[in-house]
Amino acid sequence: MSPEIIFDPYTNLYSKATSLIKSSEVRDLMSVTGRSDVISFAGGLPFIGGLPSEDITAAMDTVIRESYTDAFQYGETEGRPPLKEMLVEVMAGEGLHCEPEHILVTTGSQQALDLLARIFINPGDTIIIEGPTYVGALAAFRPADPSFVTIPLDENGVVVDRLEELLKTSRVSRPKFVYVVPNFHNPGGVTMSEERRGRLVQLAEEFDLIIIEDNPYGLLRFEGEPLQTLASRDRRRVVYVGTLSKIISPGIRTGWALAPPPIFERIATLKQGADLCSPSLSQMFAEQYIRQGLWKKNLESLRPIYRSRRDAMLRALAEYFPEEATWTHPQGGLFIWVTLPAYVDTTKMLPLAILQKVAFVPGSAFFADGTGVNHMRLNFSFADEGSIDEGIKRLGKVINKEIRLCRALGLDTV
Ligand SMILES: Cc1ncc(COP(=O)(O)O)c(C=O)c1O
C-alpha cells in the first residue's frame, strides 16, 4: 500500500470482499525490484526482448490493413471466432483437442480465474489449492471468502494421496473445486506426474469434483516429454485455463477458458458485467500471430534461451547457495523454488537482499495461510546469464549471513 493511503477515510464504505483483498506481496515488491540497478528474480516476466519486432509488425500490419474497423470496435463477449480457431491449434500443440465453441476468450487467464471464483464460491465454501500455489489465484479467490484447504506439492506435483485421504475421511465439506497448475508450477517449478494426473481425474469423478487446470507454461517445455493435460482426460470435470502471455506476450492480455457448456454460459454472463468483451485489437493481433505461424517460431527461439538461463541459475545455486538449501529442477516454465532451513524467514531477509541489489519473492506469498516462510521463488526467464550469476552470488551471501546470524542467536535449535 502506498504511504499516502495508510490512513483511509473511506474504510466504512468498502464491501466485505474488499476487506478480504490483501495487497499482493509481488505487486508491492515490483516498485523496488523494477529499479534498473536491482537484479530481479522476483517478477514472472517472460523475455519479451526475444519477440522479433518484424513479426509483430507483420501481424499488426495485416490487422490494420485488412480489418481495422473491427479491431477498434467492440466484439463478442465470448471472444472472436477466428481467434478461437487459432486457440484450438495452440491447445492441439499439447495434445488437447477441442471445439472452438467451447472456448471463451478472457482478458488474460487471470480474468478466467476471477470469473470462476465468482461463479463457484460462496463465503465459507471449501476449495482445494496446492501449497505453494499461484499468488494471483489466491488474489482472485480471496474476495469470495472461501475456506482454503491446502494440499502439499512434492517433486511429482500435488500429493494426490493426501487429497484422497482428505476426501475419504470427509474432514472437509465437499469442495467446490480443486485448483492446480500441472506444468512447471508457479512458483514450485515442478510438474505433476502422469500417474498423479490420472489419479486426480479419477478422484474428481469419484467425489463429484471440478478441477481447474491452469496451464500457462505447458508449451514452454525445454526438456523431457510432454504429458497429457487433465482436460484431455476428462472434459466434463475439468475447466481448462490457458493464456498467450508466456508464449506470445502478456501485454496483449489474451487468455481463455475451455469449459463444459453450462459453466461456459455462466462465465460468459458474468464477463459481460466485467468488461463486455476482451480487446478486439489484441484478439486480432493474436489471431494473425498464430495464423502466420509466428508463435511457433517465437516458442522455438524462447525454449533454448530459457533452458540456458535455467542452467545458469542451477549452476549458480550449486556454487553460491549454502549446502542446507535445496531447489527444484524445472523442465520448463519460468521458476525455481528454493527451500532453506526451517528457521530462516525469507520475508525478513528480503530487505537485506534488496540492499545488496537483488530481489526474489518470499515463500509466504504463495500460501493461503502465510506459512512457507523458509522458501523463495526465483524467476530465471528475465535476467541474462551474467546477471543470473551475479544475482545468485549476492543472494547466496545474504543467505549465508542470515544462517550464521540465526545460528549465533540459537534460532536453529528452536
Ligand atoms: C499459474 C498462472 N496462472 C495465471 C497467470 C495469469 O496470466 P495472464 O493473466 O497473463 O494470462 C499466471 C501469470 O503469471 C500464472 O503464473
Short mmCIF file of N, CA, C and O in Angstrom, two decimals, residues 47-112:
data_model
loop_
_atom_site.label_atom_id
_atom_site.label_comp_id
_atom_site.label_asym_id
_atom_site.label_seq_id
_atom_site.Cartn_x
_atom_site.Cartn_y
_atom_site.Cartn_z
N PHE A 47 10.55 -13.19 -21.43
CA PHE A 47 11.60 -12.43 -22.09
C PHE A 47 11.05 -11.86 -23.40
O PHE A 47 11.09 -12.49 -24.45
N ILE A 48 10.52 -10.63 -23.29
CA ILE A 48 9.87 -10.02 -24.45
C ILE A 48 10.90 -9.54 -25.48
O ILE A 48 10.62 -9.46 -26.67
N GLY A 49 12.13 -9.27 -25.00
CA GLY A 49 13.20 -8.86 -25.91
C GLY A 49 13.41 -9.90 -27.02
O GLY A 49 13.97 -9.59 -28.07
N GLY A 50 12.96 -11.14 -26.78
CA GLY A 50 13.14 -12.20 -27.77
C GLY A 50 12.09 -12.16 -28.88
O GLY A 50 12.23 -12.86 -29.88
N LEU A 51 11.03 -11.36 -28.70
CA LEU A 51 9.98 -11.28 -29.74
C LEU A 51 10.49 -10.47 -30.92
O LEU A 51 10.80 -9.29 -30.76
N PRO A 52 10.56 -11.05 -32.11
CA PRO A 52 11.10 -10.28 -33.24
C PRO A 52 10.14 -9.14 -33.62
O PRO A 52 8.96 -9.39 -33.87
N SER A 53 10.66 -7.91 -33.66
CA SER A 53 9.76 -6.78 -33.91
C SER A 53 9.17 -6.84 -35.33
O SER A 53 8.05 -6.40 -35.56
N GLU A 54 9.92 -7.47 -36.27
CA GLU A 54 9.36 -7.55 -37.64
C GLU A 54 8.13 -8.46 -37.67
O GLU A 54 7.20 -8.25 -38.46
N ASP A 55 8.10 -9.48 -36.78
CA ASP A 55 6.93 -10.37 -36.73
C ASP A 55 5.73 -9.64 -36.14
O ASP A 55 4.59 -9.81 -36.58
N ILE A 56 6.00 -8.83 -35.12
CA ILE A 56 4.91 -8.06 -34.50
C ILE A 56 4.34 -7.11 -35.54
O ILE A 56 3.12 -6.99 -35.72
N THR A 57 5.25 -6.45 -36.27
CA THR A 57 4.80 -5.51 -37.30
C THR A 57 3.99 -6.24 -38.37
O THR A 57 2.93 -5.75 -38.79
N ALA A 58 4.45 -7.42 -38.78
CA ALA A 58 3.75 -8.16 -39.83
C ALA A 58 2.31 -8.49 -39.40
O ALA A 58 1.36 -8.26 -40.15
N ALA A 59 2.16 -8.99 -38.17
CA ALA A 59 0.82 -9.38 -37.70
C ALA A 59 -0.06 -8.14 -37.53
O ALA A 59 -1.22 -8.12 -37.94
N MET A 60 0.52 -7.09 -36.95
CA MET A 60 -0.26 -5.87 -36.69
C MET A 60 -0.65 -5.20 -38.00
O MET A 60 -1.76 -4.72 -38.17
N ASP A 61 0.26 -5.24 -38.95
CA ASP A 61 0.03 -4.63 -40.25
C ASP A 61 -1.17 -5.29 -40.95
O ASP A 61 -2.04 -4.61 -41.49
N THR A 62 -1.21 -6.62 -40.89
CA THR A 62 -2.34 -7.33 -41.52
C THR A 62 -3.65 -6.89 -40.86
O THR A 62 -4.65 -6.65 -41.54
N VAL A 63 -3.64 -6.81 -39.53
CA VAL A 63 -4.87 -6.42 -38.82
C VAL A 63 -5.33 -5.05 -39.28
O VAL A 63 -6.50 -4.84 -39.64
N ILE A 64 -4.41 -4.11 -39.30
CA ILE A 64 -4.80 -2.72 -39.63
C ILE A 64 -5.22 -2.61 -41.10
O ILE A 64 -6.22 -1.99 -41.42
N ARG A 65 -4.45 -3.26 -41.97
CA ARG A 65 -4.77 -3.16 -43.39
C ARG A 65 -6.09 -3.82 -43.74
O ARG A 65 -6.91 -3.28 -44.45
N GLU A 66 -6.31 -5.01 -43.15
CA GLU A 66 -7.46 -5.80 -43.59
C GLU A 66 -8.74 -5.53 -42.82
O GLU A 66 -9.82 -5.72 -43.34
N SER A 67 -8.62 -5.14 -41.54
CA SER A 67 -9.88 -5.07 -40.77
C SER A 67 -9.79 -4.10 -39.59
O SER A 67 -10.19 -4.45 -38.49
N TYR A 68 -9.27 -2.90 -39.83
CA TYR A 68 -9.10 -2.02 -38.70
C TYR A 68 -10.42 -1.58 -38.07
O TYR A 68 -10.50 -1.31 -36.88
N THR A 69 -11.51 -1.57 -38.86
CA THR A 69 -12.79 -1.15 -38.27
C THR A 69 -13.25 -2.16 -37.22
O THR A 69 -13.83 -1.79 -36.21
N ASP A 70 -12.97 -3.45 -37.45
CA ASP A 70 -13.31 -4.46 -36.42
C ASP A 70 -12.36 -4.36 -35.25
O ASP A 70 -12.75 -4.53 -34.09
N ALA A 71 -11.10 -4.10 -35.55
CA ALA A 71 -10.09 -4.09 -34.48
C ALA A 71 -10.35 -2.99 -33.46
O ALA A 71 -9.98 -3.12 -32.30
N PHE A 72 -10.98 -1.91 -33.90
CA PHE A 72 -11.22 -0.80 -32.98
C PHE A 72 -12.69 -0.74 -32.54
O PHE A 72 -13.14 0.26 -32.02
N GLN A 73 -13.38 -1.85 -32.73
CA GLN A 73 -14.81 -1.93 -32.37
C GLN A 73 -14.98 -2.90 -31.19
O GLN A 73 -14.10 -3.70 -30.90
N TYR A 74 -16.14 -2.83 -30.50
CA TYR A 74 -16.49 -3.88 -29.54
C TYR A 74 -16.58 -5.20 -30.27
O TYR A 74 -16.85 -5.23 -31.48
N GLY A 75 -16.44 -6.30 -29.50
CA GLY A 75 -16.58 -7.62 -30.12
C GLY A 75 -17.49 -8.51 -29.28
O GLY A 75 -18.11 -8.05 -28.32
N GLU A 76 -17.55 -9.79 -29.64
CA GLU A 76 -18.39 -10.74 -28.91
C GLU A 76 -17.82 -10.95 -27.51
O GLU A 76 -16.62 -11.08 -27.35
N THR A 77 -18.72 -11.08 -26.52
CA THR A 77 -18.28 -11.33 -25.14
C THR A 77 -17.45 -12.62 -25.07
O THR A 77 -16.45 -12.70 -24.36
N GLU A 78 -17.87 -13.63 -25.82
CA GLU A 78 -17.19 -14.94 -25.74
C GLU A 78 -15.86 -14.95 -26.48
O GLU A 78 -15.11 -15.91 -26.38
N GLY A 79 -15.57 -13.91 -27.23
CA GLY A 79 -14.33 -13.86 -27.98
C GLY A 79 -14.58 -14.03 -29.46
O GLY A 79 -15.62 -14.52 -29.89
N ARG A 80 -13.61 -13.61 -30.28
CA ARG A 80 -13.77 -13.65 -31.74
C ARG A 80 -13.59 -15.08 -32.27
O ARG A 80 -12.56 -15.72 -31.99
N PRO A 81 -14.57 -15.57 -33.04
CA PRO A 81 -14.46 -16.94 -33.56
C PRO A 81 -13.15 -17.26 -34.29
O PRO A 81 -12.58 -18.34 -34.09
N PRO A 82 -12.61 -16.35 -35.14
CA PRO A 82 -11.35 -16.74 -35.82
C PRO A 82 -10.19 -16.95 -34.84
O PRO A 82 -9.34 -17.82 -35.06
N LEU A 83 -10.18 -16.18 -33.74
CA LEU A 83 -9.13 -16.41 -32.74
C LEU A 83 -9.33 -17.77 -32.08
O LEU A 83 -8.37 -18.51 -31.85
N LYS A 84 -10.60 -18.09 -31.79
CA LYS A 84 -10.86 -19.38 -31.13
C LYS A 84 -10.34 -20.54 -31.99
O LYS A 84 -9.83 -21.52 -31.46
N GLU A 85 -10.48 -20.39 -33.30
CA GLU A 85 -9.96 -21.45 -34.16
C GLU A 85 -8.45 -21.59 -34.02
O GLU A 85 -7.89 -22.68 -34.03
N MET A 86 -7.80 -20.45 -33.86
CA MET A 86 -6.33 -20.49 -33.66
C MET A 86 -5.99 -21.09 -32.30
O MET A 86 -4.99 -21.79 -32.15
N LEU A 87 -6.82 -20.80 -31.29
CA LEU A 87 -6.54 -21.35 -29.96
C LEU A 87 -6.70 -22.87 -29.94
O LEU A 87 -6.00 -23.57 -29.19
N VAL A 88 -7.59 -23.37 -30.81
CA VAL A 88 -7.71 -24.82 -30.95
C VAL A 88 -6.36 -25.39 -31.38
O VAL A 88 -5.88 -26.39 -30.85
N GLU A 89 -5.70 -24.68 -32.29
CA GLU A 89 -4.38 -25.13 -32.79
C GLU A 89 -3.33 -25.07 -31.66
O GLU A 89 -2.51 -25.97 -31.52
N VAL A 90 -3.40 -24.01 -30.86
CA VAL A 90 -2.43 -23.88 -29.75
C VAL A 90 -2.60 -25.05 -28.77
O VAL A 90 -1.62 -25.70 -28.38
N MET A 91 -3.85 -25.33 -28.40
CA MET A 91 -4.07 -26.43 -27.44
C MET A 91 -3.70 -27.78 -28.04
O MET A 91 -3.20 -28.67 -27.33
N ALA A 92 -3.92 -27.92 -29.36
CA ALA A 92 -3.56 -29.19 -30.01
C ALA A 92 -2.05 -29.42 -29.88
O ALA A 92 -1.58 -30.56 -29.86
N GLY A 93 -1.28 -28.33 -29.76
CA GLY A 93 0.17 -28.43 -29.56
C GLY A 93 0.52 -29.18 -28.28
O GLY A 93 1.64 -29.65 -28.12
N GLU A 94 -0.44 -29.30 -27.38
CA GLU A 94 -0.22 -30.11 -26.17
C GLU A 94 -1.14 -31.33 -26.16
O GLU A 94 -1.41 -31.89 -25.09
N GLY A 95 -1.65 -31.66 -27.34
CA GLY A 95 -2.48 -32.87 -27.43
C GLY A 95 -3.88 -32.70 -26.89
O GLY A 95 -4.58 -33.68 -26.64
N LEU A 96 -4.31 -31.44 -26.69
CA LEU A 96 -5.67 -31.22 -26.20
C LEU A 96 -6.53 -30.81 -27.39
O LEU A 96 -6.33 -29.74 -27.98
N HIS A 97 -7.47 -31.69 -27.75
CA HIS A 97 -8.29 -31.44 -28.93
C HIS A 97 -9.68 -31.00 -28.51
O HIS A 97 -10.31 -31.66 -27.69
N CYS A 98 -10.11 -29.85 -29.05
CA CYS A 98 -11.41 -29.33 -28.61
C CYS A 98 -12.07 -28.55 -29.74
O CYS A 98 -11.48 -28.33 -30.79
N GLU A 99 -13.27 -28.11 -29.47
CA GLU A 99 -14.08 -27.40 -30.45
C GLU A 99 -14.03 -25.91 -30.10
O GLU A 99 -14.11 -25.55 -28.92
N PRO A 100 -13.95 -25.04 -31.14
CA PRO A 100 -13.84 -23.60 -30.85
C PRO A 100 -15.00 -23.05 -30.02
O PRO A 100 -14.81 -22.15 -29.21
N GLU A 101 -16.20 -23.63 -30.19
CA GLU A 101 -17.35 -23.06 -29.48
C GLU A 101 -17.30 -23.28 -27.97
O GLU A 101 -18.09 -22.70 -27.22
N HIS A 102 -16.40 -24.11 -27.51
CA HIS A 102 -16.27 -24.31 -26.06
C HIS A 102 -15.20 -23.41 -25.43
O HIS A 102 -14.90 -23.51 -24.24
N ILE A 103 -14.59 -22.56 -26.27
CA ILE A 103 -13.54 -21.66 -25.78
C ILE A 103 -14.13 -20.28 -25.51
O ILE A 103 -14.81 -19.72 -26.37
N LEU A 104 -13.86 -19.76 -24.34
CA LEU A 104 -14.30 -18.41 -24.02
C LEU A 104 -13.06 -17.54 -23.81
O LEU A 104 -12.24 -17.84 -22.93
N VAL A 105 -12.89 -16.55 -24.66
CA VAL A 105 -11.68 -15.71 -24.58
C VAL A 105 -11.84 -14.75 -23.39
O VAL A 105 -12.89 -14.17 -23.19
N THR A 106 -10.76 -14.62 -22.62
CA THR A 106 -10.80 -13.74 -21.44
C THR A 106 -9.66 -12.72 -21.52
O THR A 106 -8.73 -12.88 -22.33
N THR A 107 -9.75 -11.72 -20.67
CA THR A 107 -8.71 -10.68 -20.65
C THR A 107 -7.57 -11.18 -19.75
O THR A 107 -7.54 -10.92 -18.54
N GLY A 108 -6.69 -11.95 -20.34
CA GLY A 108 -5.68 -12.68 -19.57
C GLY A 108 -6.35 -13.88 -18.91
O GLY A 108 -7.58 -13.88 -18.70
N SER A 109 -5.55 -14.90 -18.58
CA SER A 109 -6.16 -16.04 -17.88
C SER A 109 -6.53 -15.63 -16.46
O SER A 109 -7.36 -16.25 -15.81
N GLN A 110 -5.92 -14.53 -15.99
CA GLN A 110 -6.27 -14.03 -14.66
C GLN A 110 -7.77 -13.73 -14.58
O GLN A 110 -8.41 -14.00 -13.57
N GLN A 111 -8.32 -13.19 -15.66
CA GLN A 111 -9.76 -12.91 -15.63
C GLN A 111 -10.57 -14.20 -15.52
O GLN A 111 -11.60 -14.24 -14.84
N ALA A 112 -10.10 -15.25 -16.18
CA ALA A 112 -10.82 -16.52 -16.09
C ALA A 112 -10.85 -16.99 -14.63
O ALA A 112 -11.88 -17.45 -14.13
#
